[in-house]
Every structure is written in C-alpha cells, then in structure tokens.
C-alpha cells in the first residue's frame, strides 16, 4: 500500500475516533456517559498495557508514544507482530471476536492512551456510521499488512528483509529532528522482526553501515540512502 493511502486511512480513523465526532453521533445523554467512561492512562517504557491471554475489557487509543504487539512462541521467544503509534487503536480485534487477547501490548516509549470500555465501544460502532467505516478501512489495511508479512518472511532474503523493515519502520513511525527512526530497538528485536538470528542481524547492520546505507548510533538508526534501500528490499512505496 502506498504511503499516501496509508496516511489517508489513518487520518480518517483519527477524525472518526474523537470527542467532537462522538458528540455528533450520540445523544446528549449517551455523550455525557461516554465522557464519564473514558479513562486517560499512562504507561512507562517497558510497562505492559495488556497481556496475551487476558480478557479484553475495552480498547486503547494511543494519544502519544509507541507500543509493540508481540506473541510468545513455542520455545518462549517473543515474536514482534507490529508497532503501534499515536492515532492507533489496540485491543479491538480480540474484543470484536469475543476472545482473549492473542498478543501482548507493551510500551516502547512513555505511552499515553485513552481507554474506552467494551460496551461503549460496541455501542459507538452500532450508532456511528463514520466510525464503523473507518474501522472497516483500518481492519482491511491491517489484514493487508499481515498478508504482506507472510510474503516478506517466505520469499525474501534476510538482507532484503532488513532493508524493507527499515523503510517500513521509518514510514510507520517517522523520524526525529536528526532523521533517526522514532524507535530504539535492540539487535535482538531487529533479528526478531526479520526472522533471523541475532548474530546475523548484527552482521547485516554492520554491512549496511559500511555500505553507507544507514547511520547507527547505539540502538538508533538513520537511513542515509533511501533509494538503495528501497531497491535492495524491493519495497513498493
């Protein structure tokens, strides 16, 4: 999916999931109840938002910061599923399916969220056509991301996967004023994302640095040759 279309879908959801939009779709009485039910919550870096297997009590709208969704594998090794940023909603899939959470959500940075209880979230979907359509777009987009991940892991080399994941992380999370991707990842987490051993990830990052594709400062990475990385990773922008 193009960056422009991704941004349109994200913006549509943000415009639908806010108090002004809710005020238009709800009765005054229901709106007052909603405002009373909304909870502002904060999580420190590394703190768990919800656990894999936990029963969902509502959904979490990210106001500020970055979170990751991960799942523990057969041998206890965590697999990162995706990253979520400001404007994203997490916890809704399991809630809508009527099942326990199938992943763990953890704050990658200091995180501020708005928690909306399950019954009110379902009520909003029933009465707010704009929100329902924005949710359908969001679900369809994330389904496409999941399909791309299958191809990504099955058909690309590790070198190609690293190139693509760096481009996609920058596209998803943006950069700081100095141009570094807005997330700090350990080498183990990068290896996890591209489906390889930590030692291989360390070697590839070193090679990318030597080839002047990226600049590395500790756990922070800055892309300095987008054109070559895009070509190497066969990334469609």
XYZ file of C-alpha atoms in Angstrom:
237
model
C 0.000 0.000 0.000
C 1.250 3.484 -0.840
C 2.280 5.839 1.946
C -0.348 8.353 0.813
C -3.196 5.832 1.073
C -1.948 4.616 4.448
C -1.951 8.188 5.740
C -5.490 8.766 4.424
C -6.779 5.676 6.262
C -5.009 6.704 9.475
C -6.363 10.251 9.237
C -9.904 9.014 8.556
C -9.773 6.953 11.723
C -8.398 9.793 13.860
C -11.161 12.080 12.576
C -13.786 9.456 13.449
C -12.397 8.472 16.849
C -12.544 11.739 18.777
C -14.926 13.521 21.105
C -16.237 16.000 18.538
C -17.234 13.174 16.211
C -18.779 11.202 19.078
C -20.789 14.242 20.142
C -22.421 14.394 16.709
C -23.379 10.708 16.632
C -24.541 10.240 20.242
C -27.497 11.615 22.141
C -26.566 14.226 24.782
C -27.230 11.650 27.498
C -25.053 8.980 25.845
C -22.304 11.502 25.156
C -22.187 12.505 28.826
C -21.951 8.813 29.752
C -19.130 8.334 27.241
C -17.110 11.239 28.633
C -17.544 9.786 32.117
C -16.365 6.347 30.921
C -13.244 7.482 29.033
C -10.078 6.962 31.053
C -6.720 8.635 30.445
C -3.929 6.181 31.225
C -0.139 6.383 31.169
C 2.448 3.611 30.888
C 6.195 3.834 31.425
C 8.610 2.445 28.832
C 8.621 -1.350 29.121
C 5.324 -1.475 31.019
C 2.625 -3.891 29.855
C -0.654 -2.460 28.559
C -2.329 -5.872 28.360
C -1.155 -9.475 28.468
C -1.538 -12.284 25.952
C -4.475 -14.422 27.140
C -6.058 -11.648 29.199
C -9.783 -10.975 28.793
C -10.362 -7.650 26.954
C -12.266 -5.059 28.941
C -12.103 -2.358 26.292
C -9.899 -0.716 23.664
C -6.912 1.616 23.899
C -6.447 4.681 21.692
C -2.821 5.833 21.621
C -2.535 9.581 22.189
C 1.241 9.720 22.481
C 4.151 7.282 22.209
C 4.817 3.896 20.628
C 3.776 0.380 21.641
C 4.572 -3.063 20.291
C 2.361 -6.116 19.959
C 4.178 -9.412 20.449
C 3.396 -13.065 20.998
C 5.434 -15.698 22.795
C 6.352 -18.691 20.624
C 6.529 -22.383 21.435
C 10.006 -22.055 22.945
C 9.244 -18.875 24.878
C 10.805 -16.485 22.360
C 8.760 -13.358 21.684
C 7.739 -12.596 18.104
C 7.042 -8.937 17.386
C 3.834 -8.663 15.365
C 3.715 -4.926 14.751
C 4.313 -1.486 16.192
C 1.564 0.990 17.051
C 1.885 4.745 17.308
C -0.093 7.900 18.026
C -3.557 7.623 16.471
C -3.649 3.806 16.529
C -6.266 1.718 18.326
C -5.233 -1.529 20.009
C -7.197 -4.331 21.619
C -10.188 -4.143 19.299
C -9.632 -7.353 17.299
C -9.943 -9.726 20.252
C -12.841 -7.715 21.648
C -14.799 -7.904 18.385
C -14.021 -11.632 18.036
C -15.156 -12.349 21.589
C -11.863 -13.970 22.566
C -8.984 -13.297 24.929
C -6.090 -11.144 23.745
C -3.898 -13.071 21.311
C -0.864 -10.839 21.853
C 0.877 -8.770 24.490
C 0.953 -4.967 24.222
C 3.982 -3.220 25.697
C 5.059 0.425 25.806
C 8.209 1.028 23.751
C 8.317 4.651 24.913
C 6.409 6.556 27.603
C 2.834 5.968 26.472
C -0.391 7.933 26.887
C -3.655 6.240 25.930
C -7.394 6.732 26.229
C -9.200 3.613 27.436
C -12.767 3.052 26.220
C -14.780 0.265 27.920
C -16.020 -2.565 25.713
C -19.762 -1.899 25.945
C -19.393 1.725 24.892
C -17.047 0.860 22.036
C -19.590 -1.637 20.672
C -22.378 0.926 21.113
C -20.376 3.502 19.146
C -19.913 1.068 16.263
C -23.669 0.451 16.224
C -24.702 4.124 16.090
C -21.753 5.873 14.397
C -21.547 5.055 10.667
C -18.427 7.202 10.195
C -16.537 5.312 12.903
C -17.754 1.933 11.625
C -16.491 2.694 8.113
C -13.156 3.964 9.451
C -12.823 0.736 11.464
C -13.523 -1.363 8.347
C -10.799 0.530 6.484
C -8.408 0.019 9.389
C -9.143 -3.715 9.630
C -8.733 -4.144 5.858
C -5.415 -2.265 5.947
C -4.059 -4.375 8.815
C -5.200 -7.572 7.072
C -3.189 -6.465 4.053
C -0.176 -5.848 6.288
C -0.475 -9.389 7.657
C -0.609 -10.836 4.131
C 2.478 -8.852 3.163
C 4.306 -10.185 6.227
C 3.754 -13.780 5.070
C 5.322 -12.965 1.688
C 8.047 -10.924 3.390
C 9.196 -13.853 5.554
C 8.699 -16.597 2.975
C 10.182 -15.136 -0.194
C 12.803 -12.517 0.673
C 16.387 -12.992 1.796
C 17.390 -11.747 5.245
C 19.282 -8.851 3.650
C 16.190 -7.844 1.665
C 14.012 -8.166 4.772
C 16.250 -5.848 6.796
C 16.203 -3.243 4.027
C 12.415 -3.392 3.812
C 11.775 -3.329 7.560
C 13.920 -0.200 7.985
C 11.983 1.589 5.239
C 8.636 0.472 6.686
C 9.568 1.453 10.249
C 10.525 4.930 9.079
C 7.296 5.152 7.066
C 5.166 3.962 10.003
C 6.840 5.746 12.925
C 8.527 8.758 11.335
C 11.859 10.306 12.315
C 13.217 12.641 14.974
C 14.649 16.098 14.109
C 18.023 14.490 13.326
C 16.492 11.961 10.937
C 16.702 8.862 13.150
C 13.747 6.458 13.084
C 11.433 7.147 16.026
C 12.104 3.892 17.830
C 15.019 2.407 19.735
C 15.427 -1.319 19.026
C 17.858 -3.878 20.388
C 19.686 -6.081 17.905
C 17.610 -8.992 19.202
C 14.378 -7.126 18.410
C 15.601 -6.346 14.893
C 16.522 -10.011 14.419
C 13.052 -10.936 15.641
C 11.420 -8.615 13.104
C 13.305 -10.031 10.128
C 13.230 -13.671 11.233
C 16.911 -14.390 11.769
C 19.492 -14.982 14.492
C 20.753 -12.007 16.500
C 24.299 -12.599 15.219
C 23.084 -12.352 11.614
C 21.230 -9.111 12.348
C 24.355 -7.606 13.937
C 26.446 -8.574 10.890
C 23.913 -7.169 8.411
C 23.557 -3.877 10.292
C 27.346 -3.551 10.220
C 27.367 -4.248 6.467
C 24.607 -1.687 5.833
C 26.615 0.845 7.816
C 29.803 0.093 5.859
C 27.864 0.377 2.589
C 26.672 3.830 3.749
C 23.030 2.827 3.634
C 22.404 3.696 7.284
C 23.930 5.599 10.183
C 23.909 3.839 13.564
C 24.172 5.451 16.992
C 23.647 2.851 19.697
C 20.132 1.485 19.220
C 19.107 4.302 16.897
C 19.202 4.028 13.104
C 19.053 6.710 10.425
C 18.538 5.873 6.757
C 21.010 7.830 4.630
C 20.398 6.201 1.245
C 16.686 5.602 0.780
C 16.941 4.862 -2.928
C 19.378 1.971 -2.500
C 17.488 0.516 0.479
C 14.184 0.629 -1.405
C 15.794 -1.079 -4.394
C 17.527 -3.665 -2.209
C 14.334 -4.515 -0.321
C 12.093 -4.415 -3.424
C 9.849 -2.039 -1.487
C 6.774 -0.567 -3.151
C 6.226 2.979 -1.853
